[in-house]
Tab-separated table of C-alpha atoms and ligand atoms in Angstrom:
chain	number	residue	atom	x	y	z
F	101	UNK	CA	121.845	208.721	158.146
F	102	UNK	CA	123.061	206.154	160.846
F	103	UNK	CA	120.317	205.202	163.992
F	104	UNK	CA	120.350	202.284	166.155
F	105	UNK	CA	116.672	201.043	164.928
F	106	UNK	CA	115.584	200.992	161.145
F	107	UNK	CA	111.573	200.585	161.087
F	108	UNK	CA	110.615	199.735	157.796
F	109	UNK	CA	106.352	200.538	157.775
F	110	UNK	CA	105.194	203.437	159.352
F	111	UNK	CA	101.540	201.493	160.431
F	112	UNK	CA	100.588	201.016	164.064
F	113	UNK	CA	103.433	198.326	164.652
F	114	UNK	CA	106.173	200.948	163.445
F	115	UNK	CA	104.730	203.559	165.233
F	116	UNK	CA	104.097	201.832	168.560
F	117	UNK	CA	107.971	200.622	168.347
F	118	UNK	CA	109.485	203.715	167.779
F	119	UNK	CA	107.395	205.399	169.913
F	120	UNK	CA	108.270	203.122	172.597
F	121	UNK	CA	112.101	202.849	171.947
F	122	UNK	CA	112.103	206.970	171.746
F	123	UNK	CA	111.139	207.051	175.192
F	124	UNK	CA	113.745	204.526	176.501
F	125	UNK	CA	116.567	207.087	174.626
F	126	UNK	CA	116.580	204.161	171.360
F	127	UNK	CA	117.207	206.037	168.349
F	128	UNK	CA	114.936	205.262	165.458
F	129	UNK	CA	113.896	205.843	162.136
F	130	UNK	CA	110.866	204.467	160.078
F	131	UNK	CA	110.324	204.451	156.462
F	132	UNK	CA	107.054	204.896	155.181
F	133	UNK	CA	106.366	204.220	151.218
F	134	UNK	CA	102.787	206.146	151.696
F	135	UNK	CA	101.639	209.744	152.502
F	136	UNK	CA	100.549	210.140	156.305
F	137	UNK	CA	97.268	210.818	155.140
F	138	UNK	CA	97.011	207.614	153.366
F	139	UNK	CA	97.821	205.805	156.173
F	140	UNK	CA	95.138	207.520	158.149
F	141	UNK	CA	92.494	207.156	155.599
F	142	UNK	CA	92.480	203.197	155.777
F	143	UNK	CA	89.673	202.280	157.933
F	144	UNK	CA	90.576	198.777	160.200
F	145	UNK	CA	90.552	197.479	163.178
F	146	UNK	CA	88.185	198.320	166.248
F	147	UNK	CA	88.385	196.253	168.825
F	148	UNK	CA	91.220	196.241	170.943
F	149	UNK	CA	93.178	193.811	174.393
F	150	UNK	CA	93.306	195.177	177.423
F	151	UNK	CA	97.020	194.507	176.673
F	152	UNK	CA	97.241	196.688	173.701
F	153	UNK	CA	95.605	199.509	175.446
F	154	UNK	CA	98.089	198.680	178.105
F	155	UNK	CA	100.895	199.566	175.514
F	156	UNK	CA	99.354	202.436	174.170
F	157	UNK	CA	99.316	204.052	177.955
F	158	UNK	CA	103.219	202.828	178.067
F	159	UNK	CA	103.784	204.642	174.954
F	160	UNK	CA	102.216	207.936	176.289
F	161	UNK	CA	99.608	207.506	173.847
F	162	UNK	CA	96.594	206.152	175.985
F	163	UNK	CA	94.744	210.007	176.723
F	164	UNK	CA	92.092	210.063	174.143
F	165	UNK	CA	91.784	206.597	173.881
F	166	UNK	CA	90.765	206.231	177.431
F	167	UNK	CA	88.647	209.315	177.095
F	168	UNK	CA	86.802	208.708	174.127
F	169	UNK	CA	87.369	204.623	173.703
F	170	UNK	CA	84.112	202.367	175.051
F	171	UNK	CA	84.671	199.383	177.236
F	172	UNK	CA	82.965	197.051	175.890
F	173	UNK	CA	82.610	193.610	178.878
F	174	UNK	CA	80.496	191.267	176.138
F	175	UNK	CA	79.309	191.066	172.836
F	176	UNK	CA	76.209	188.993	170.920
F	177	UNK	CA	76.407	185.629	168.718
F	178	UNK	CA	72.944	185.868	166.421
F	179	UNK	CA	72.472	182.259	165.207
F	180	UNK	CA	69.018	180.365	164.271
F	181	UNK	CA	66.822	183.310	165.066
F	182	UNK	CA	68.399	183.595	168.412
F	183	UNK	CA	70.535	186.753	169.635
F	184	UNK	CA	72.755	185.211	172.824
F	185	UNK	CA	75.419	187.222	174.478
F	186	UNK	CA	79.079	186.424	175.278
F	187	UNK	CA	79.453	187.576	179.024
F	188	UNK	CA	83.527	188.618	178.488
F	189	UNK	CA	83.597	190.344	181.862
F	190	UNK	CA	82.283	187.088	183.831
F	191	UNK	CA	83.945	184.662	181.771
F	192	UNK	CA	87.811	186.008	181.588
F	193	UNK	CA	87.938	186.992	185.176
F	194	UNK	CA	86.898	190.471	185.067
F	195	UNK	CA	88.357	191.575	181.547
F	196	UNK	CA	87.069	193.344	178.538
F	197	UNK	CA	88.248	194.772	175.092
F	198	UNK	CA	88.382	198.364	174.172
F	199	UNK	CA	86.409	199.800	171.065
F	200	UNK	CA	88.648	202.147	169.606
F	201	UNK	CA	89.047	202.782	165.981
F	202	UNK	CA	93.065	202.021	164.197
F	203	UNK	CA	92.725	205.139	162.201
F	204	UNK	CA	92.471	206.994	165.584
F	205	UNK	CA	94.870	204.873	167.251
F	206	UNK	CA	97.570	205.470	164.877
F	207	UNK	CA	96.493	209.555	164.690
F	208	UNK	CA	97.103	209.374	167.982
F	209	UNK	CA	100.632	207.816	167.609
F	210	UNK	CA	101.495	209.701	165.064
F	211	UNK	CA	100.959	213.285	167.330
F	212	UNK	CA	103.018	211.547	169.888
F	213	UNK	CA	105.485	210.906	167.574
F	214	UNK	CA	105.962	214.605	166.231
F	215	UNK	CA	105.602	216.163	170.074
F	216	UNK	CA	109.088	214.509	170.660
F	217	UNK	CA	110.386	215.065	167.426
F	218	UNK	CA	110.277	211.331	166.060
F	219	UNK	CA	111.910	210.750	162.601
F	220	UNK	CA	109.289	209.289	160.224
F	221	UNK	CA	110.133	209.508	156.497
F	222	UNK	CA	106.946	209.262	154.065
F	223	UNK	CA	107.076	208.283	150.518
F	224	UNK	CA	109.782	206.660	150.866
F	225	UNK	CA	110.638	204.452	147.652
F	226	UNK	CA	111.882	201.449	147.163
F	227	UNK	CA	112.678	200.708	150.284
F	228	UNK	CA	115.556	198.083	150.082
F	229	UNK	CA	117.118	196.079	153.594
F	230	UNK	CA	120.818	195.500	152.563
F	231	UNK	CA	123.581	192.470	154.154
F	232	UNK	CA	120.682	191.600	156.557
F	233	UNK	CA	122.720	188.600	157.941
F	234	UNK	CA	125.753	190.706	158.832
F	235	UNK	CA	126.497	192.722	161.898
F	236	UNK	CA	126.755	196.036	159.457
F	237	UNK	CA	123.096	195.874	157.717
F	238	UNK	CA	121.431	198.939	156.342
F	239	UNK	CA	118.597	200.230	154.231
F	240	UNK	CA	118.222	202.640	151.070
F	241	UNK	CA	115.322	204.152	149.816
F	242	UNK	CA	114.800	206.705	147.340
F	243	UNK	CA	113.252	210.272	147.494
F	244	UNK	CA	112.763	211.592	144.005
F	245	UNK	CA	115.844	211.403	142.398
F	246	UNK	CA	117.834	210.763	145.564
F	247	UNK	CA	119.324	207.589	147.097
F	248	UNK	CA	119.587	207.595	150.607
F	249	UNK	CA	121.054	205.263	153.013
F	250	UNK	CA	120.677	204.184	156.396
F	251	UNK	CA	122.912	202.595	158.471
F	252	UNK	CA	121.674	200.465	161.815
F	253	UNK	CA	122.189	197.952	164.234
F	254	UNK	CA	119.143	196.512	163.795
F	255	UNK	CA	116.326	196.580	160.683
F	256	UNK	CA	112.684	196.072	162.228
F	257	UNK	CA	109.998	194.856	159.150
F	258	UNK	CA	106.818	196.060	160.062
F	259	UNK	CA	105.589	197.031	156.522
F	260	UNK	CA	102.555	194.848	156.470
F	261	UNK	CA	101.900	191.667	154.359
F	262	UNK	CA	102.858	193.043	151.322
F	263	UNK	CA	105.762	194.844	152.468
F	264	UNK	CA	109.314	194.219	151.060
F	265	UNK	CA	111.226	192.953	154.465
F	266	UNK	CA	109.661	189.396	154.237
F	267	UNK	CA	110.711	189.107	150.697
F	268	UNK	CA	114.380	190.060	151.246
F	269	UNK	CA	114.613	186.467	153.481
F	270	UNK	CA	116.006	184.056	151.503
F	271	UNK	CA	113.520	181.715	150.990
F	272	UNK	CA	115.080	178.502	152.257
F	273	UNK	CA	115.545	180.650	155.298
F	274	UNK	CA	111.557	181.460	156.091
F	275	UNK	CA	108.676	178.615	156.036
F	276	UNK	CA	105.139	180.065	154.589
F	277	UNK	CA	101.804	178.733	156.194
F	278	UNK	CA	98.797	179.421	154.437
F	279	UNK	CA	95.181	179.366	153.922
F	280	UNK	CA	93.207	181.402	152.087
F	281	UNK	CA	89.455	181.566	152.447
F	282	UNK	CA	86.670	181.417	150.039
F	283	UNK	CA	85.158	184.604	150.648
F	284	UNK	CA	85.663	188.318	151.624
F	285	UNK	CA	84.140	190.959	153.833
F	286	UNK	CA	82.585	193.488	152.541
F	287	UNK	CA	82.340	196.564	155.089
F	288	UNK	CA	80.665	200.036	154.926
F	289	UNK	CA	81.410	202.921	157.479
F	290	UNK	CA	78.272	205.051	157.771
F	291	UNK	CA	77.496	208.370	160.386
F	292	UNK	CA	74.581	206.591	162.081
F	293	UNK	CA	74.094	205.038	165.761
F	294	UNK	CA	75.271	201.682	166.023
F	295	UNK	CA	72.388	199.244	165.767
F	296	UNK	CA	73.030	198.064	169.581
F	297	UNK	CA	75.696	199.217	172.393
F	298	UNK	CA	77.817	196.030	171.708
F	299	UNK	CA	78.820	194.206	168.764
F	300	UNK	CA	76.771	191.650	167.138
F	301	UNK	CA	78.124	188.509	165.044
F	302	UNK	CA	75.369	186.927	163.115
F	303	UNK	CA	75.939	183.672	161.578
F	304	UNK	CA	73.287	183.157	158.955
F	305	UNK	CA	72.409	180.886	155.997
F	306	UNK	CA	73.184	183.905	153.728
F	307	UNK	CA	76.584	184.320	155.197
F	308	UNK	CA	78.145	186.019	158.210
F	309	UNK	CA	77.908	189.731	158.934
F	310	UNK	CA	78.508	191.960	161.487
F	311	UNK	CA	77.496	195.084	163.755
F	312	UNK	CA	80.501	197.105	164.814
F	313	UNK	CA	80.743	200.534	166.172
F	314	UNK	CA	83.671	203.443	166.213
F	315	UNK	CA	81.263	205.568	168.478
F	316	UNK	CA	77.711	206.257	169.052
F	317	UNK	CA	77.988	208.392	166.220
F	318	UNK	CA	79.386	205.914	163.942
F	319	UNK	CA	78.957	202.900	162.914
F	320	UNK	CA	81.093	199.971	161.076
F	321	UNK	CA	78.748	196.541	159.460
F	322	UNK	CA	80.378	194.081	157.273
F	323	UNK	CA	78.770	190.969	155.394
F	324	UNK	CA	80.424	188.245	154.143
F	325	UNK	CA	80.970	187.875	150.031
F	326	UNK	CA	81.978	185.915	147.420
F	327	UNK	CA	85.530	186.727	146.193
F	328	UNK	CA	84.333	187.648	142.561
F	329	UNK	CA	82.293	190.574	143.964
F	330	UNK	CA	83.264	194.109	143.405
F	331	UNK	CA	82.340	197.431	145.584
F	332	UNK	CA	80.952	198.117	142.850
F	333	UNK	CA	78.791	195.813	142.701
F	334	UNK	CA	77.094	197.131	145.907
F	335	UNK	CA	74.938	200.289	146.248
F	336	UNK	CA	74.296	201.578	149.757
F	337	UNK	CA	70.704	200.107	149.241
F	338	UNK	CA	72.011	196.658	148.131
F	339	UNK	CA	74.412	196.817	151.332
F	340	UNK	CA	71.992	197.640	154.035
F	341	UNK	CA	68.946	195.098	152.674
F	342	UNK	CA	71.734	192.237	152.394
F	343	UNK	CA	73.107	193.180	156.068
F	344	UNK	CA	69.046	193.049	157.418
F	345	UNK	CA	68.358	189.731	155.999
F	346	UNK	CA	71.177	188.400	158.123
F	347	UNK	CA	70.301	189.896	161.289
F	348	UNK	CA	67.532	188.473	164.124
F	349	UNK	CA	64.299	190.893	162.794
F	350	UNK	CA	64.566	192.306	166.245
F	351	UNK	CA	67.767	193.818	165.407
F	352	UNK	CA	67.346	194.849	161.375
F	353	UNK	CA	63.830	196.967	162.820
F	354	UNK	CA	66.125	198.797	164.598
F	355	UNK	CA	68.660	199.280	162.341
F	356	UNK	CA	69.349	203.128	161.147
F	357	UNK	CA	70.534	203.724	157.735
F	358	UNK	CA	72.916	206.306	155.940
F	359	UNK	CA	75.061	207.008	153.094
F	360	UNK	CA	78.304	205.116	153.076
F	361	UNK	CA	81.560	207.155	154.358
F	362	UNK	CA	83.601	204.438	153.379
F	363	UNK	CA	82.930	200.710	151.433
F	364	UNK	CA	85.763	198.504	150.940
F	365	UNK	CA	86.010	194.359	150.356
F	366	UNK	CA	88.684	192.586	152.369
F	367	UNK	CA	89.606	189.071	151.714
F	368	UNK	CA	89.798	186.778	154.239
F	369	UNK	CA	93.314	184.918	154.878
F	370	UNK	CA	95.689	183.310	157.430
F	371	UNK	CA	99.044	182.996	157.349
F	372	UNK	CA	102.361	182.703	159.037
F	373	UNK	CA	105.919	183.148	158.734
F	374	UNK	CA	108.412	181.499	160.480
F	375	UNK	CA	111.451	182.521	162.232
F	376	UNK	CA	110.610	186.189	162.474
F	377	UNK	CA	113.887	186.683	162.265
F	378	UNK	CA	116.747	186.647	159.951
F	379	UNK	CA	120.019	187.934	160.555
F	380	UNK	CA	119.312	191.560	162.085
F	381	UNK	CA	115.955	191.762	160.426
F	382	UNK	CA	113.236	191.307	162.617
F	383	UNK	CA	109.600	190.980	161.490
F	384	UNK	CA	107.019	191.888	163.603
F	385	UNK	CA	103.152	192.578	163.257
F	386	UNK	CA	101.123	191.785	159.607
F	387	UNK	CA	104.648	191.542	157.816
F	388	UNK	CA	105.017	188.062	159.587
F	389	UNK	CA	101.297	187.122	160.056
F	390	UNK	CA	97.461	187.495	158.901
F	391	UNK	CA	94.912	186.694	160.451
F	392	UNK	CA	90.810	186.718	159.254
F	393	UNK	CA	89.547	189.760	160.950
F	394	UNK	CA	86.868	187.632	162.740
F	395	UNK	CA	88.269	187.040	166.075
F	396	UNK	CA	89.563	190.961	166.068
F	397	UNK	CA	93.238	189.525	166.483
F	398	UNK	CA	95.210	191.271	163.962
F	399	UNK	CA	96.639	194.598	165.533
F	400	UNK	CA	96.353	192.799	168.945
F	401	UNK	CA	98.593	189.829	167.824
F	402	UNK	CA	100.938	193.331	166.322
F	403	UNK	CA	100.468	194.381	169.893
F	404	UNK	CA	102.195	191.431	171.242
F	405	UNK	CA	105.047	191.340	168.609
F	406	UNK	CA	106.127	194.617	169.357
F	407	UNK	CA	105.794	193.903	173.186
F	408	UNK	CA	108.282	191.183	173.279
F	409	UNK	CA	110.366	193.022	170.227
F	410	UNK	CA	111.110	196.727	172.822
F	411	UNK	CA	111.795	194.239	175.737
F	412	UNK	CA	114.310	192.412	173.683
F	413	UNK	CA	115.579	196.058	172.125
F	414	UNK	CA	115.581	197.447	175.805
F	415	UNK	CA	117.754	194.663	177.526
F	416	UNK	CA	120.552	194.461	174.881
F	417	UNK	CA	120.802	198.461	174.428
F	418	UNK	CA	120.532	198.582	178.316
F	419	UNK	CA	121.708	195.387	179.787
F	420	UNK	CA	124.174	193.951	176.847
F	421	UNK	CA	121.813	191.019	177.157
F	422	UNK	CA	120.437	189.556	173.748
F	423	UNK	CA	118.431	186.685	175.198
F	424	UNK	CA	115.083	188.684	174.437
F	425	UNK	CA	115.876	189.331	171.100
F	426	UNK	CA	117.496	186.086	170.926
F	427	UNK	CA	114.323	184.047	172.109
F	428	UNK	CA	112.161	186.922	170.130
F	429	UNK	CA	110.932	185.207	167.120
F	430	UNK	CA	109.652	181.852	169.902
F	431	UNK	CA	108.506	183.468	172.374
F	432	UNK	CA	106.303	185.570	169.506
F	433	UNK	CA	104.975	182.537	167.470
F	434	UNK	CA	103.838	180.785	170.447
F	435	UNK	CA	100.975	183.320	170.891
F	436	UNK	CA	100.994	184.357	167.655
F	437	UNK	CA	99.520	179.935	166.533
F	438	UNK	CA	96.880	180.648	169.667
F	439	UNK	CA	95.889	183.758	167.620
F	440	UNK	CA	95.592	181.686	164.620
F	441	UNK	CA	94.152	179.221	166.486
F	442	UNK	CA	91.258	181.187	167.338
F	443	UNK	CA	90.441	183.220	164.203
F	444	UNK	CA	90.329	180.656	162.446
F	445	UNK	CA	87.779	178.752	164.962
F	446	UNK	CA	85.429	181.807	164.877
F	447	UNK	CA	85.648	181.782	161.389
F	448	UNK	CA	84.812	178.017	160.777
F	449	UNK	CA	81.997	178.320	163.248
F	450	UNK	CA	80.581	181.861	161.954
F	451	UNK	CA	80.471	181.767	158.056
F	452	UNK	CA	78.923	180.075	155.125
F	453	UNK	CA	81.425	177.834	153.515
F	454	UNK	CA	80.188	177.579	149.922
F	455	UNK	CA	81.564	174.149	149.165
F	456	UNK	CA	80.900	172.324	152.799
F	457	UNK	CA	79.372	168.983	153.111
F	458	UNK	CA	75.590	169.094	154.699
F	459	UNK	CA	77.255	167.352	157.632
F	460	UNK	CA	79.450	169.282	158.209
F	461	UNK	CA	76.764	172.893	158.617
F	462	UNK	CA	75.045	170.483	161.065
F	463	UNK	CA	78.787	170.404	163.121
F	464	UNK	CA	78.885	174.095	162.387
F	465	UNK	CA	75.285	174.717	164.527
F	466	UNK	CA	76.330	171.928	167.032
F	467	UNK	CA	79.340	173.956	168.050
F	468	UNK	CA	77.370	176.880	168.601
F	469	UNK	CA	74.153	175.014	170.099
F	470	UNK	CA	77.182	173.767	172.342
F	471	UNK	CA	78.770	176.825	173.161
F	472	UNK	CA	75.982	178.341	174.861
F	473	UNK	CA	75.567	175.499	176.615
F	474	UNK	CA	78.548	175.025	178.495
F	475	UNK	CA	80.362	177.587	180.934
F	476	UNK	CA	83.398	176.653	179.864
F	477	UNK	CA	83.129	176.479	176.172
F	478	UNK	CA	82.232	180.198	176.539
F	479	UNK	CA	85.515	180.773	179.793
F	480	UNK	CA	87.387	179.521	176.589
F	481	UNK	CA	85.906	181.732	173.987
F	482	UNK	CA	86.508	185.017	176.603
F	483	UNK	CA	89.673	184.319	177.669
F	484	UNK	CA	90.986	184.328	173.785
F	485	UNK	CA	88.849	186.995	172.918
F	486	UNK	CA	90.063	189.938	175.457
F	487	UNK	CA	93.639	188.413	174.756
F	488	UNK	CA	95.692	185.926	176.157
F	489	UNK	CA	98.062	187.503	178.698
F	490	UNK	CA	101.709	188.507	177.725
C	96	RFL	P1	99.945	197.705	158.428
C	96	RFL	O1	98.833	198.410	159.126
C	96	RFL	O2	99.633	197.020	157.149
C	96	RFL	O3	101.099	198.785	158.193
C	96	RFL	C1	102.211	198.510	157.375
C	96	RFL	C2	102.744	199.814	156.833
C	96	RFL	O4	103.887	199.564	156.027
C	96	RFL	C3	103.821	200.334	154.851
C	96	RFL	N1	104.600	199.659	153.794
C	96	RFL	C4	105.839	200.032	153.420
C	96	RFL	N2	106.625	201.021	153.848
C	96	RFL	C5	107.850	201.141	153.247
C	96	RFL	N3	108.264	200.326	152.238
C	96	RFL	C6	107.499	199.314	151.787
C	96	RFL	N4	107.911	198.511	150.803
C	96	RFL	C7	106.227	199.134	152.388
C	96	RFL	N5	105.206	198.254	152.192
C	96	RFL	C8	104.245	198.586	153.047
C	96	RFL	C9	102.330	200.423	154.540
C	96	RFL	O5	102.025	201.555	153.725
C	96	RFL	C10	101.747	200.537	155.951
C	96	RFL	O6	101.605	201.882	156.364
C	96	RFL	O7	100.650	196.631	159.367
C	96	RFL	P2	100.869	196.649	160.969
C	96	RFL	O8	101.432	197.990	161.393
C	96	RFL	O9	101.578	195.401	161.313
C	96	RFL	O10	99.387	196.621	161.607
C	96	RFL	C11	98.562	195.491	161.452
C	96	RFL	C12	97.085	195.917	161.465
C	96	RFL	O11	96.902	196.965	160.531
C	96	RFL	C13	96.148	194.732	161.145
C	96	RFL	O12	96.595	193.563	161.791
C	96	RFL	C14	94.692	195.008	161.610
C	96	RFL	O13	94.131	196.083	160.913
C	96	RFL	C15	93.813	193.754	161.412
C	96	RFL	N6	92.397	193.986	161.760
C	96	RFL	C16	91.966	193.941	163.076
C	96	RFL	N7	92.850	193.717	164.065
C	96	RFL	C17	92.444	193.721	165.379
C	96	RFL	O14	93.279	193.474	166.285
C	96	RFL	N8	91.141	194.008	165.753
C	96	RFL	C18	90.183	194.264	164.798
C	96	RFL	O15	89.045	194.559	165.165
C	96	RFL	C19	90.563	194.202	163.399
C	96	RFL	N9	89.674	194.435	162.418
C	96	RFL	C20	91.450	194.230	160.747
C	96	RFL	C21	90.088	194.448	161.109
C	96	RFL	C22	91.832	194.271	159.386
C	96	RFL	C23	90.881	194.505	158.419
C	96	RFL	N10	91.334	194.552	157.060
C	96	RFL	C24	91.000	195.580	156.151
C	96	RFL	C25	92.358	193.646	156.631
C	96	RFL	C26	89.123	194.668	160.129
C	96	RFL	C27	89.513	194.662	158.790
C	96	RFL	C28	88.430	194.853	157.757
C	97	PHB	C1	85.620	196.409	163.331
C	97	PHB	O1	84.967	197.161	164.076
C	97	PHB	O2	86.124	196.813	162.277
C	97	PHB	C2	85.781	194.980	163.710
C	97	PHB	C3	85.331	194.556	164.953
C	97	PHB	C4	85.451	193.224	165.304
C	97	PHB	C5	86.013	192.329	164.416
C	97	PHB	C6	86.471	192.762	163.178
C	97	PHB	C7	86.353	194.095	162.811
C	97	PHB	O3	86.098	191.023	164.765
């Protein structure tokens, strides 16, 4: 098989490429190791930039996303007994995020994707990138028994943080930053109104949690846990008592209760890898980056990847001019670190840090205390919430 684009990871970063690239006449392929419906039965992200729903109209994928996706212009801090509210719409100059669910947001790519007959291999095997740093690189993977190869201009790794395309850089080549933090999420999907119209971040003595919605039918809530603790470990019952004790008791007598659809425990890291680019291999979405889900940066920070990433594409296909995928793996990071930045700000200031001095959970209140008391503490915490501009 020979194409000019090589997607390895068929998750909303492959997708959103290809899908993109298709429509400029950019021939592409992506590999997927999983079935499609495994990829649609992993339950993410839910909150989404203006600028990413801007892509997913550019895409021709924005339809039922506009129709059925909530605008959402604040959301609610819960902290010492009090429930204040984060006015996004005032304090970013009119913006607000989108709440619209990844599993639905990659359905949705994936229908666009077969409408215009869009190659997308699943179960594909060992996926291998081959003579990345020459101008002749190409890819293999097996299917059963068979070896198939594929030959590109260009290999795209957007196979998530566990995906192979990091790993083939050698490693003098790629610099690892890392921190992993003491704790996990633990979060339950259940078919049962959302305890309030707009999300709700509780910081608590207990640990953090969190009231999230995929509709008014259905509701996502996550609490913070320790990184020995199993799903198993949690009933439905055990779940919904520990989520009321960290909630304002305005807010857990309202809360409506149901079986679990879905439990899973995340663990909470950050991470980045720089260049995002080696040779023809370009990295792009949760293959070069984590973030803690906190600060609902993950597929938006993808978002922006794959933004500058077609642009780049687009001009040298187009143009014969490589300075976009030249300046690609720069112009990436520097948003990428603001991303960071932030996630990792409304994760110090939101959870219980099991091994933090007393002085510094008396910090950890000041900064809130602080935050709702100064307009532009709160400008700041808008403006990098609905997305910095790209
Ligand atoms: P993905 O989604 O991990 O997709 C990568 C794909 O690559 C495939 N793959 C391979 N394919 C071929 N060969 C291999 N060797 C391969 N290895 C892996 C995988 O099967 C998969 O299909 O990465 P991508 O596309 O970059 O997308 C990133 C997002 O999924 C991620 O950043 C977000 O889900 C993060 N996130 C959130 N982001 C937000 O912007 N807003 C949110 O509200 C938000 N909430 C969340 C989140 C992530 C969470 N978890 C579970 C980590 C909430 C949670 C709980
Ligand atoms: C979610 O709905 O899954 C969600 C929302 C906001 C976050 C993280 C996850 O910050």
């Amino acid at each position: 098989m020979k194409v000019q684009v090589c997607i390895i990871g068929g998750g909303p970063s492959g997708l959103m490429l290809s899908q993109l690239l298709h429509l400029q006449g950019i021939d592409t392929v992506i590999l997927e190791k999983s079935s499609r419906d495994y990829v649609l039965s992993r339950i993410r992200a839910g909150v989404l930039e203006h600028g990413f729903a801007r892509l997913m109209r550019e895409a021709q994928c924005g339809e039922r996303m506009d129709r059925e996706g909530e605008i959402h212009h604040g959301f609610y801090i819960a902290h010492d007994g009090k429930l204040d509210r984060v006015d996004l719409h005032k304090y970013s100059g009119g913006n607000s995020v989108m709440v619209y669910g990844q599993t639905e947001l990659t359905r949705d790519l994936y229908e666009a994707r077969d409408k215009i007959g869009g190659k997308v291999v699943h179960n594909a095997l060992d996926v291998t990138p081959h003579d990345i740093a020459s101008d002749k690189p190409y890819v293999t993977y097996r299917s059963g028994e068979e070896v198939i190869r594929v030959d590109c201009d260009y290999i795209v790794g957007a196979d998530g943080f566990h995906g192979v395309s990091r790993k083939s850089i050698p490693q003098d080549k790629i610099t690892e930053y890392e921190r992993v933090y003491p704790f996990g999420w633990l979060g339950v999907l259940s078919r049962t109104k959302p305890v309030s119209p707009e999300l709700i971040y509780a910081k608590h003595e207990r640990g953090f949690a969190l009231c999230s919605l995929r509709s008014q039918v259905l509701s996502r809530y996550y609490v913070q846990v320790p990184l020995t603790d199993k799903v198993e470990d949690w009933s439905d019952d055990a779940f919904w008592a520990e989520l009321k004790h960290r909630l304002p008791a305005e807010v857990a007598d309202k809360l409506i209760t149901g079986p679990s659809i879905e439990k899973s425990i995340a663990p909470l890291r950050s991470f980045v890898a720089e260049p995002m680019r080696y040779g023809r291999l370009f990295l792009a979405g949760d293959a070069a980056h984590i973030v803690p889900p906190t600060g609902a940066r993950g597929l938006n920070s993808a978002g922006s990847d794959i933004h500058y990433l077609y642009e780049g594409l687009v001009d040298h296909y187009k143009k014969g001019d490589d300075k976009g995928l030249d300046g690609y793996s720069q112009r990436a990071l520097a948003r990428i670190w603001k991303a960071q930045r932030f996630s990792w700000w409304l994760t110090t200031l939101l959870h219980r840090f099991p091994d933090r001095l007393p002085y510094e959970d008396r910090l950890q209140s000041t900064e809130i205390e602080y935050l709702f008391s100064s307009d532009a503490a709160q400008r700041s915490l808008a403006e990098n919430y609905v997305g910095l501009p790209y």
